[in-house]
XYZ file of C-alpha atoms in Angstrom:
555
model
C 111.596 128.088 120.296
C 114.231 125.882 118.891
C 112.582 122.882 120.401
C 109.486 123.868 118.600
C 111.189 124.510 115.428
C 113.087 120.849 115.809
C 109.572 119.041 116.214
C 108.158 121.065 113.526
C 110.754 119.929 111.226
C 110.792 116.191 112.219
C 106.602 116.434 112.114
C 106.467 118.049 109.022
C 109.154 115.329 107.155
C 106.350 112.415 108.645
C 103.053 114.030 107.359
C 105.223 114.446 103.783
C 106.630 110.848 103.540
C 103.022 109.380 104.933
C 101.121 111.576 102.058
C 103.786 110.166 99.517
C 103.067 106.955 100.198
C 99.448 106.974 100.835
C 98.209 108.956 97.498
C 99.709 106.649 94.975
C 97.623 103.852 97.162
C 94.667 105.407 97.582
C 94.470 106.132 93.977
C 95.291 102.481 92.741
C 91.786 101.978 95.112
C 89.652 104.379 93.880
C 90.559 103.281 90.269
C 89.740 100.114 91.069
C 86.293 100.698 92.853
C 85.352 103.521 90.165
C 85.462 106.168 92.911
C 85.961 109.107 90.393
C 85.090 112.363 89.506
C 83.770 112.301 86.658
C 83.771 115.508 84.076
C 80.900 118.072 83.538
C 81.474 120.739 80.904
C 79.207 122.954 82.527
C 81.160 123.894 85.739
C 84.375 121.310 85.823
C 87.587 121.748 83.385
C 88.577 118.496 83.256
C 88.463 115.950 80.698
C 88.824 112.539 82.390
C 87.337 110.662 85.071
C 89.761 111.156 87.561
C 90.089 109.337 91.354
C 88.757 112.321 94.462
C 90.234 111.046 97.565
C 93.462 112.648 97.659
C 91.866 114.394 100.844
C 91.787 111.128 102.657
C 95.807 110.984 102.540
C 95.722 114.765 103.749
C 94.301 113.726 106.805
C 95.615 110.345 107.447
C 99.263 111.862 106.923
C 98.184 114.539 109.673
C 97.041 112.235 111.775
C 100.060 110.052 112.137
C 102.368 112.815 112.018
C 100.523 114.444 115.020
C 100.285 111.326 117.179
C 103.805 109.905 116.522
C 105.311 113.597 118.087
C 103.231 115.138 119.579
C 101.125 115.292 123.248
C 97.518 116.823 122.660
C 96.762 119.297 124.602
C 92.760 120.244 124.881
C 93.087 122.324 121.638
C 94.649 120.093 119.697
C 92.204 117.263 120.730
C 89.118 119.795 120.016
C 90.932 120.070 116.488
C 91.175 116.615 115.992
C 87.705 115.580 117.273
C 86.042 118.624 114.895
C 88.629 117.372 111.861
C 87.032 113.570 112.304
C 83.664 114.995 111.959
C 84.302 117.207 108.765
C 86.712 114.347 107.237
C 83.706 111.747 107.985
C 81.573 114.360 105.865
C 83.474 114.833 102.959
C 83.898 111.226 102.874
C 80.362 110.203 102.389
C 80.183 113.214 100.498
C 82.790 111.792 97.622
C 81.393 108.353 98.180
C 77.978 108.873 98.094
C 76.760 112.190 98.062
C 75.267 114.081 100.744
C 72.550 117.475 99.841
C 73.959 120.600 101.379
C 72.126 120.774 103.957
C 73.482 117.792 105.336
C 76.627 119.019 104.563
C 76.445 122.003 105.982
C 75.075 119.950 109.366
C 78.071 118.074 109.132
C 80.042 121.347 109.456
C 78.561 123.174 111.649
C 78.734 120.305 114.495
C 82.375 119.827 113.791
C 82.632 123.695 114.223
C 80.395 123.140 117.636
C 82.525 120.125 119.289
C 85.748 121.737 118.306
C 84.715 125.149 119.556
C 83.105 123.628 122.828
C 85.788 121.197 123.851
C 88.573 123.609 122.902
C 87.171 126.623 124.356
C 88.303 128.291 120.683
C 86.168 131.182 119.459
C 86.569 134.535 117.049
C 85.426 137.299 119.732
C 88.267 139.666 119.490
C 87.822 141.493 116.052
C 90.469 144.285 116.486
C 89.820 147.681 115.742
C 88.306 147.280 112.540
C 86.647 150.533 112.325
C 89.044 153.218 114.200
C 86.965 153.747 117.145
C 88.601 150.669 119.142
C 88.666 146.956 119.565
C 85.533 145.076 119.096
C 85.173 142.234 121.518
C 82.216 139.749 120.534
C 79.660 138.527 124.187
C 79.846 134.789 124.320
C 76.606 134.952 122.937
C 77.036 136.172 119.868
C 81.206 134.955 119.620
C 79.798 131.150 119.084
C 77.366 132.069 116.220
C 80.272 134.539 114.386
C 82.865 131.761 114.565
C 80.455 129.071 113.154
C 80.176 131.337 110.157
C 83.738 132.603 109.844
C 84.854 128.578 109.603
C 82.042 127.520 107.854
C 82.431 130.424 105.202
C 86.526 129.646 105.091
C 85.297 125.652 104.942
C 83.290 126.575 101.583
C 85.895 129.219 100.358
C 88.356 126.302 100.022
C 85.863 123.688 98.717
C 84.985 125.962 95.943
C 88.413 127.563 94.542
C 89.006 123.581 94.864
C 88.316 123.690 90.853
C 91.585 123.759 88.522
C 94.419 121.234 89.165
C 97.164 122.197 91.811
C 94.840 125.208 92.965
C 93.360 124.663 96.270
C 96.578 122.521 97.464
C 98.850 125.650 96.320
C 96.890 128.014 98.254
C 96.643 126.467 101.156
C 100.495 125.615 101.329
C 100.789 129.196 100.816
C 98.445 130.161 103.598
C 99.624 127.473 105.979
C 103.567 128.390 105.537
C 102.484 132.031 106.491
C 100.927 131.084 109.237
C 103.870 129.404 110.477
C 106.087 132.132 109.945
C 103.642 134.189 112.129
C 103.806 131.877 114.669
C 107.324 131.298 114.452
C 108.304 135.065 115.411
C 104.857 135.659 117.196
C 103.525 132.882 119.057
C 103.228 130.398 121.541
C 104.789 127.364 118.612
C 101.131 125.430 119.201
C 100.178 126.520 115.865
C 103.513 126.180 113.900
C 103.122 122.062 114.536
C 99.924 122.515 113.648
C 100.893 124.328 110.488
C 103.691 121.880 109.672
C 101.846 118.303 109.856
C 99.029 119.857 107.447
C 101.588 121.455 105.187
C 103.554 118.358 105.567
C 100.070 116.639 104.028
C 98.947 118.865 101.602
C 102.526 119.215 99.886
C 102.642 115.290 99.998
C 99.264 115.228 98.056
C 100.262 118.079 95.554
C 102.716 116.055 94.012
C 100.068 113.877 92.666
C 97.726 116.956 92.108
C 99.546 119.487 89.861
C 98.214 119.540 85.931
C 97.757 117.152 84.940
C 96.167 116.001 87.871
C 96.869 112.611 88.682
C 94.007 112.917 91.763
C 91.881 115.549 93.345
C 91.703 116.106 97.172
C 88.027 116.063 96.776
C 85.066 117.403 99.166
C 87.205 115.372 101.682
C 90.589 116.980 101.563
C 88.776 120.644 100.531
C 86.485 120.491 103.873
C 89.142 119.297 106.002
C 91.555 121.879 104.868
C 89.262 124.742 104.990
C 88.305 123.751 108.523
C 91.873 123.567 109.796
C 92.806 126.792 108.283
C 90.030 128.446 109.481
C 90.776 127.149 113.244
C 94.345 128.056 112.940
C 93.675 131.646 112.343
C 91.456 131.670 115.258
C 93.968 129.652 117.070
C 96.579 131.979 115.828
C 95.338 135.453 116.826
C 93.185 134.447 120.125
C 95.003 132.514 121.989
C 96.309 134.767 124.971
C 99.708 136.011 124.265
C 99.055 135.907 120.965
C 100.007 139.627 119.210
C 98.286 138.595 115.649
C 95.698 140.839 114.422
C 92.383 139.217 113.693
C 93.284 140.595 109.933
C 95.901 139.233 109.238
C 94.755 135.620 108.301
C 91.868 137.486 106.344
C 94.832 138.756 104.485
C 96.703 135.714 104.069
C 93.207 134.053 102.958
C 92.694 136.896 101.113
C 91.852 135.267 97.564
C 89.228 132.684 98.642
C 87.626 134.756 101.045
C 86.605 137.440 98.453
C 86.384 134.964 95.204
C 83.613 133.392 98.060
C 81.961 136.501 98.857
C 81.788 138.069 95.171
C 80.413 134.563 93.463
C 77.956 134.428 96.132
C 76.745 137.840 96.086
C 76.509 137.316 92.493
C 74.554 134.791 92.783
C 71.841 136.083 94.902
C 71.643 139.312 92.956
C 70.740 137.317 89.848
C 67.949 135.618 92.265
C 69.839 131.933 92.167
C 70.830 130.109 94.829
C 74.284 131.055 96.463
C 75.400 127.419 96.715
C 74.340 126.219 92.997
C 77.829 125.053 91.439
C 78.257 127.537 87.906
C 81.556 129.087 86.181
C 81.661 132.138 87.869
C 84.553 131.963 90.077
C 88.142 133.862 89.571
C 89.815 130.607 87.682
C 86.815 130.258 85.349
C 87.324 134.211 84.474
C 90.858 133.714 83.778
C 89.650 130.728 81.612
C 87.570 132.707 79.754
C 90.122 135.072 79.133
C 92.055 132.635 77.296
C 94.009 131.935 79.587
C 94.966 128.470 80.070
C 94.783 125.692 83.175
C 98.894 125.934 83.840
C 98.706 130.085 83.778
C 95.464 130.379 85.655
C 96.958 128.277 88.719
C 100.116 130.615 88.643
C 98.244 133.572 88.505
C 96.594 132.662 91.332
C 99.485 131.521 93.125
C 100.900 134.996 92.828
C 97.615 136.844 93.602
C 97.877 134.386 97.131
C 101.535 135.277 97.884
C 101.010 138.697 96.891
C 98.727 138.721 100.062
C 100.796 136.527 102.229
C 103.675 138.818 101.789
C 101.437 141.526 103.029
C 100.161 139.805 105.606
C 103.944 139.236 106.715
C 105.050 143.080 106.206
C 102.084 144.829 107.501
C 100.940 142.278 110.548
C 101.546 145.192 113.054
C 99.678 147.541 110.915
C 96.382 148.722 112.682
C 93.330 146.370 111.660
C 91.367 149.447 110.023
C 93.936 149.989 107.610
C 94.157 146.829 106.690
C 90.698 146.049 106.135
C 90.444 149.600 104.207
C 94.004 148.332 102.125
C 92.075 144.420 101.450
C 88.686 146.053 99.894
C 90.201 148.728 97.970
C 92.966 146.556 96.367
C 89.949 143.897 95.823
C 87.377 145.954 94.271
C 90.373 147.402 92.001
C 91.212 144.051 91.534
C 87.639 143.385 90.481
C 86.578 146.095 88.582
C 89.867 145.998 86.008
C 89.412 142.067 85.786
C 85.572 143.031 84.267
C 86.936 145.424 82.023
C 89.402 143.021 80.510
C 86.215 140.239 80.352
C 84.231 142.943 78.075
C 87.265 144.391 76.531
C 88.996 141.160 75.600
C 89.689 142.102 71.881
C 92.019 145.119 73.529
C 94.000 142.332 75.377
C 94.956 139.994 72.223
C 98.390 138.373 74.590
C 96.186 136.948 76.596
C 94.660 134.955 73.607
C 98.176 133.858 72.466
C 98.212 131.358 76.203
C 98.783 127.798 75.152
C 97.868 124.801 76.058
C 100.565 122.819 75.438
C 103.549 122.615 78.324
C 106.478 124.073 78.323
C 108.457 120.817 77.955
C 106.383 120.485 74.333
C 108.451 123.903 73.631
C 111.396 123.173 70.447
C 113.200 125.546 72.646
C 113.105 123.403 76.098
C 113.935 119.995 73.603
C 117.007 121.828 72.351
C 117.870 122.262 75.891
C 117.602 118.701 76.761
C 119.995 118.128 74.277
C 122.743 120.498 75.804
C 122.158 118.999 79.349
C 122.529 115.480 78.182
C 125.905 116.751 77.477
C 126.454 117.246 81.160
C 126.573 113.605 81.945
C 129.826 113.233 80.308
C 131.422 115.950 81.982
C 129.820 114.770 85.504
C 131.233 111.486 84.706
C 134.841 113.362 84.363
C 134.406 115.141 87.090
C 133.520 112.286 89.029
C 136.719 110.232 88.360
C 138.209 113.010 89.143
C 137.228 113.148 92.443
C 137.439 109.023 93.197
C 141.209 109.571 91.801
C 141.765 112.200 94.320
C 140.296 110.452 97.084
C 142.514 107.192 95.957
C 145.755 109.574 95.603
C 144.868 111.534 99.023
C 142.857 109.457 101.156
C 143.530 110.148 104.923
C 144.027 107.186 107.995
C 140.908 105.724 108.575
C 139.910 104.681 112.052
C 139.208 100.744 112.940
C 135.395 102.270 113.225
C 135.327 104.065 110.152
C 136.973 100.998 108.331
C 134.633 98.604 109.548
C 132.191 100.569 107.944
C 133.530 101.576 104.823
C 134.455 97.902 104.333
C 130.376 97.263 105.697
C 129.005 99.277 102.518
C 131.436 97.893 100.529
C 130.053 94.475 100.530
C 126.766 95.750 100.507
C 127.816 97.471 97.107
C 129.050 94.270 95.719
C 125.895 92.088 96.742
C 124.120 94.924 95.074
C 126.133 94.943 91.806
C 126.032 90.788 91.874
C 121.837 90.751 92.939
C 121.251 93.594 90.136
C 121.958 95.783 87.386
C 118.890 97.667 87.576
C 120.333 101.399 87.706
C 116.328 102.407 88.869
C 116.898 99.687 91.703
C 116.286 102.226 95.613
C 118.864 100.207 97.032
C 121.386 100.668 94.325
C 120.274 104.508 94.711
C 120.907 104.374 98.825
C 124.638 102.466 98.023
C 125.557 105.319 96.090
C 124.619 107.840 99.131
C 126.179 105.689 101.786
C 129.172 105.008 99.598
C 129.650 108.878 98.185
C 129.352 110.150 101.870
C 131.888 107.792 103.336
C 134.187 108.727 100.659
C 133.176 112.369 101.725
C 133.968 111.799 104.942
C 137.693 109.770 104.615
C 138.840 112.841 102.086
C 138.088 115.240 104.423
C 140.999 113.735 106.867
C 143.301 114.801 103.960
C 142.269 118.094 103.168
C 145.135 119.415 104.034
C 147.645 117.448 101.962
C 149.202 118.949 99.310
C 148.863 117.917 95.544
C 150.826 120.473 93.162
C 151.977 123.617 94.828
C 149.856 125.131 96.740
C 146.668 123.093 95.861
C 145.681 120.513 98.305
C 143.228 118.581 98.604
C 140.354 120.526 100.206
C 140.777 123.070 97.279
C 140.960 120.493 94.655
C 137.722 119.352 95.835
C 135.886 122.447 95.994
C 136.873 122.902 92.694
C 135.517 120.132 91.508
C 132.097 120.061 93.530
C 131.769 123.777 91.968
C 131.705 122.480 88.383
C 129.638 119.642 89.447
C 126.527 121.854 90.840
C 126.163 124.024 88.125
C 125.918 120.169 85.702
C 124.095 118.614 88.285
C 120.861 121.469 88.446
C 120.884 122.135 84.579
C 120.396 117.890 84.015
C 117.807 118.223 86.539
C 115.879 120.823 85.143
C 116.137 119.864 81.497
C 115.916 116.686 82.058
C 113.796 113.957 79.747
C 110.799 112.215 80.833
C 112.056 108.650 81.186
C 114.885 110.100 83.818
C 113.749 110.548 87.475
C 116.040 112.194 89.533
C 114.217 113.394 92.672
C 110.425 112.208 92.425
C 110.637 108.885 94.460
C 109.904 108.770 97.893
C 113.194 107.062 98.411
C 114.610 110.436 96.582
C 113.019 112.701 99.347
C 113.756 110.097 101.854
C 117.545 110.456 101.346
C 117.121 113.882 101.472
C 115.596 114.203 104.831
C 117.805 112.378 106.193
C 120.122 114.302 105.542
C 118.641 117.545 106.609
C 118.001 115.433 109.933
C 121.899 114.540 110.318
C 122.307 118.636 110.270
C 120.370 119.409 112.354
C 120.515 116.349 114.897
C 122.766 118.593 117.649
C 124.435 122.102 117.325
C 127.633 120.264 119.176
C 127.901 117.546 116.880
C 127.052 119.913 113.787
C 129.932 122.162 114.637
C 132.415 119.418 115.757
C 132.108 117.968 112.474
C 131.309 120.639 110.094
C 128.098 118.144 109.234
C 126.850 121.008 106.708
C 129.056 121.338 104.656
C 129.809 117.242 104.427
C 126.014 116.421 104.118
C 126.081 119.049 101.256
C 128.906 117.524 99.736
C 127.099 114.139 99.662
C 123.877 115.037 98.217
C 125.547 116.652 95.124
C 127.603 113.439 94.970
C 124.642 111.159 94.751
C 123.064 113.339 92.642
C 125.702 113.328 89.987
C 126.019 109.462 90.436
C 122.587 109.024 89.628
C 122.109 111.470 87.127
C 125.525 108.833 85.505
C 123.794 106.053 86.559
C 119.941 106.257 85.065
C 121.979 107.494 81.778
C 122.367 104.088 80.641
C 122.748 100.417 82.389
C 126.295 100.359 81.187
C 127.167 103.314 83.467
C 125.709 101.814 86.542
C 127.723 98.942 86.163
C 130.721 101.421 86.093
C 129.776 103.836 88.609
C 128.918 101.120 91.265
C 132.467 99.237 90.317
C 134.583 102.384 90.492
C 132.937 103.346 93.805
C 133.919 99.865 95.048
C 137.487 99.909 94.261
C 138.035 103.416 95.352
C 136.544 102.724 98.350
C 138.479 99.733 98.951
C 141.852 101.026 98.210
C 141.070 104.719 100.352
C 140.348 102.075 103.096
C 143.245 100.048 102.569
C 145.855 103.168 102.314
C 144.498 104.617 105.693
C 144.954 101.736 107.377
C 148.453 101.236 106.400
């Protein structure tokens, strides 16, 4: 399974960096060519026209991630053939506008080729009842799964209404389902899982409140069809030990916000697929609840039944089902007393709009971790003085090197001051981790007593996290510490030099070095973006320690 788990990974880190870059793109486009959704105060909670193709990025980041790693096997191509169809219909869908029956169409023959090319069907329902397994004829298996997808298609596309929402739930869903796999399964599913979840968390960067972009009937369609194929794929595939409930668990809050709205809907003699403010986020609205609160609530209401689904997997399916519709219609019936008992419930009035970063509380803060840059700046010379004082030999290899991003550093410094500058940022890695690397040769020598230098270090990288996370969290708007692409970029790499080869990992104790380095750069950004003045002196001091560790250890 490690194999698996590697390609995962290295998948997952592609469909991430793709989204990253493609959003931003895709929503300079729309912008330009008014593709927008525009706001509706009957059903829609926003207050802008905003772009709706975040969806395309979903699947374009999938995509590439999937055919730069991986082989398709028959599945994966019936996935991918079924995913073009439903991605080509939420397109024209955002772009034009398509009736529902067309939609629907559109659906239903992506659920078809997938289902026919892929030989994947729902016909093994468990034993849902207690009086043993229900196994679905051909016959009647194709019809059943064209609903079950379809219905988890629509599920998604409508809790697809509050900022953050539908992405949060599905990244929720999708890393279950990859735990399940991970312990259960064949690994099929787990890259599956990991080049959508490396999409969707791509996209939700740009799609948290305020919402930046929406995934639109593109991404919502897409997403809803792949989930519903993966828990298909997931429990009946053969030698596959997932109950058939288990995704309906995972799934658990779309499935029945889908069901009750729809139910509601015919009872009051409407149509089931006319848009209104019925659904669980527009109750929580109308609580007084506001957009932030609503999304978390939600959130917790989907890992609630992800954690479930995780604990109780080998449960019998009866139980479950019986455990899902009585915690539901609990669910239900104390959410309608609360709508027609509000008055009795006057906290959930007190909800505000306004972000916790608008708190006096969270600004007072701010001011306490700007105090942390002077004390990461201390603890930083610290360190360069004990790598100076304590250096160890350097090899002609590691020289070269060191000498290598030293001249780098010094075009950089002479080419630009700009302390926002990615290849200023990517000196300061490369520079901090060969630094990281040469002091670790000398962890043994001694500095007063019985401190040496591996102590002294660990002393000082311990006050250094503790700085490092509260300037990070309390930080001010104008300071971006880990929201490029470059940021994330660094960081995978990173995680990729870890894991690269258990040998190599354990030769070199690559772990604990790597970890060393990213709280390095971290703290010599966090100095840097403080003020132009302390670029200039973190990017000089970083030169001449380098130079003289280099020098001493070749002596």
């Amino acid at each position: 399974m490690r194999p698996q788990l590697m390609l995962s990974f290295y998948i997952f880190l592609t469909a991430l960096f793709a989204a990253l870059l493609a959003v931003p793109a895709l929503r300079r486009w729309a912008l330009g060519t008014g593709s927008l959704d525009l706001p509706d105060e009957e059903r829609k909670v926003h207050s802008q026209a905003t772009p709706r193709l975040g969806g395309v990025a979903i699947f374009l980041a999938f995509l590439f991630a999937m055919l730069m790693f991986k082989e398709f096997n028959l599945q994966v191509r019936a996935l991918m053939a079924g995913g073009l169809i439903i991605f080509v219909t939420g397109l024209a869908d955002d772009l034009v506008g398509l009736s529902p029956g067309r939609k629907f169409a559109g659906q239903i023959l992506a659920c078809l080729v997938t289902m026919t090319v892929g030989d994947l069907y729902l016909s093994n329902l468990g034993d849902l009842f207690g009086f043993g397994e229900i196994v679905l004829p051909l016959w009647l298996a194709i019809p059943f799964t064209v609903f079950a997808v379809v219905g988890m298609i629509n599920a998604v596309n409508l809790i697809d209404g509050l900022d953050g929402l539908a992405g949060g739930v599905t990244v929720i869903a999708l890393a279950t389902f990859f735990v399940l796999d991970l312990h259960a399964g064949s690994g099929e599913c787990m890259i599956l899982c990991a080049a959508l979840l490396g999409g969707v968390l791509g996209f939700l960067k740009y799609n948290v409140y305020p919402a930046r972009i929406f995934m639109g009937d593109v991404g919502s369609l897409l997403v809803g069809f792949l989930l519903g194929f993966l828990a298909i794929q997931l429990t009946q595939n053969p030698g596959q030990s997932i109950s058939p409930m288990v995704p309906v668990l995972v799934l658990g809050v779309p499935i029945i916000d889908t069901v009750w709205v729809m139910t509601q809907r015919m009872l009051c003699g409407g149509s089931p697929f006319v848009a209104d403010r019925t659904h669980l986020h527009h109750k929580f609205l109308d609580l007084g609840v506001q957009h932030r609160f609503t999304v978390l609530i939600i959130y917790g209401l989907s890992l609630f039944g992800a954690v479930c689904a995780l604990q109780l997997h080998e449960q019998p399916e009866y139980l479950l089902l019986a455990g899902y519709l009585a915690v539901s219609g609990l669910f239900y019936l104390a959410l309608r007393f609360v709508l027609r008992h509000r008055d009795r419930f006057p906290l959930l009035q007190r909800d505000s709009q306004a972000g916790l970063k608008q708190t006096a509380a969270y600004r007072r803060m701010q001011d306490l971790a700007d105090l942390a840059v002077n004390g990461l700046k201390a603890l930083v010379g610290l360190l360069l003085l004990l790598a100076v004082l304590a250096g160890g030999r350097a090899s002609t290899q590691e020289a070269i090197f060191a000498l290598a991003v030293v001249g780098s550093g010094a075009v950089l410094v002479w080419l630009t001051r700009d302390p926002g500058n990615h290849f200023f940022h990517g000196f300061l890695y490369l520079a901090g981790l060969v630094l990281i690397v040469l002091l670790e040769q000398a962890g043994g020598h001694r500095i007063v007593g019985e401190l040496d230098v591996a102590r002294a270090g660990l002393i000082l990288y311990g006050l250094m996290a503790p700085l490092v996370v509260v300037k990070i969290i309390f930080k001010r708007p104008q300071e971006i510490y880990l929201s490029t692409p470059f940021d994330f970029l660094i960081l995978a790499m990173s995680l990729s030099l870890v894991i690269v080869s258990p040998e190599v990992t354990l030769a070199y104790n690559l772990p604990w070095i790597v970890g060393k380095a990213v709280l390095l750069f971290l703290a010599l950004k966090i100095v840097a973006i403080s003020a132009r003045s302390y670029a200039n002196q973190v990017c000089g001091a970083m030169l001449a320690a380098l130079v003289i560790v280099v020098v001493r250890g070749l002596g």
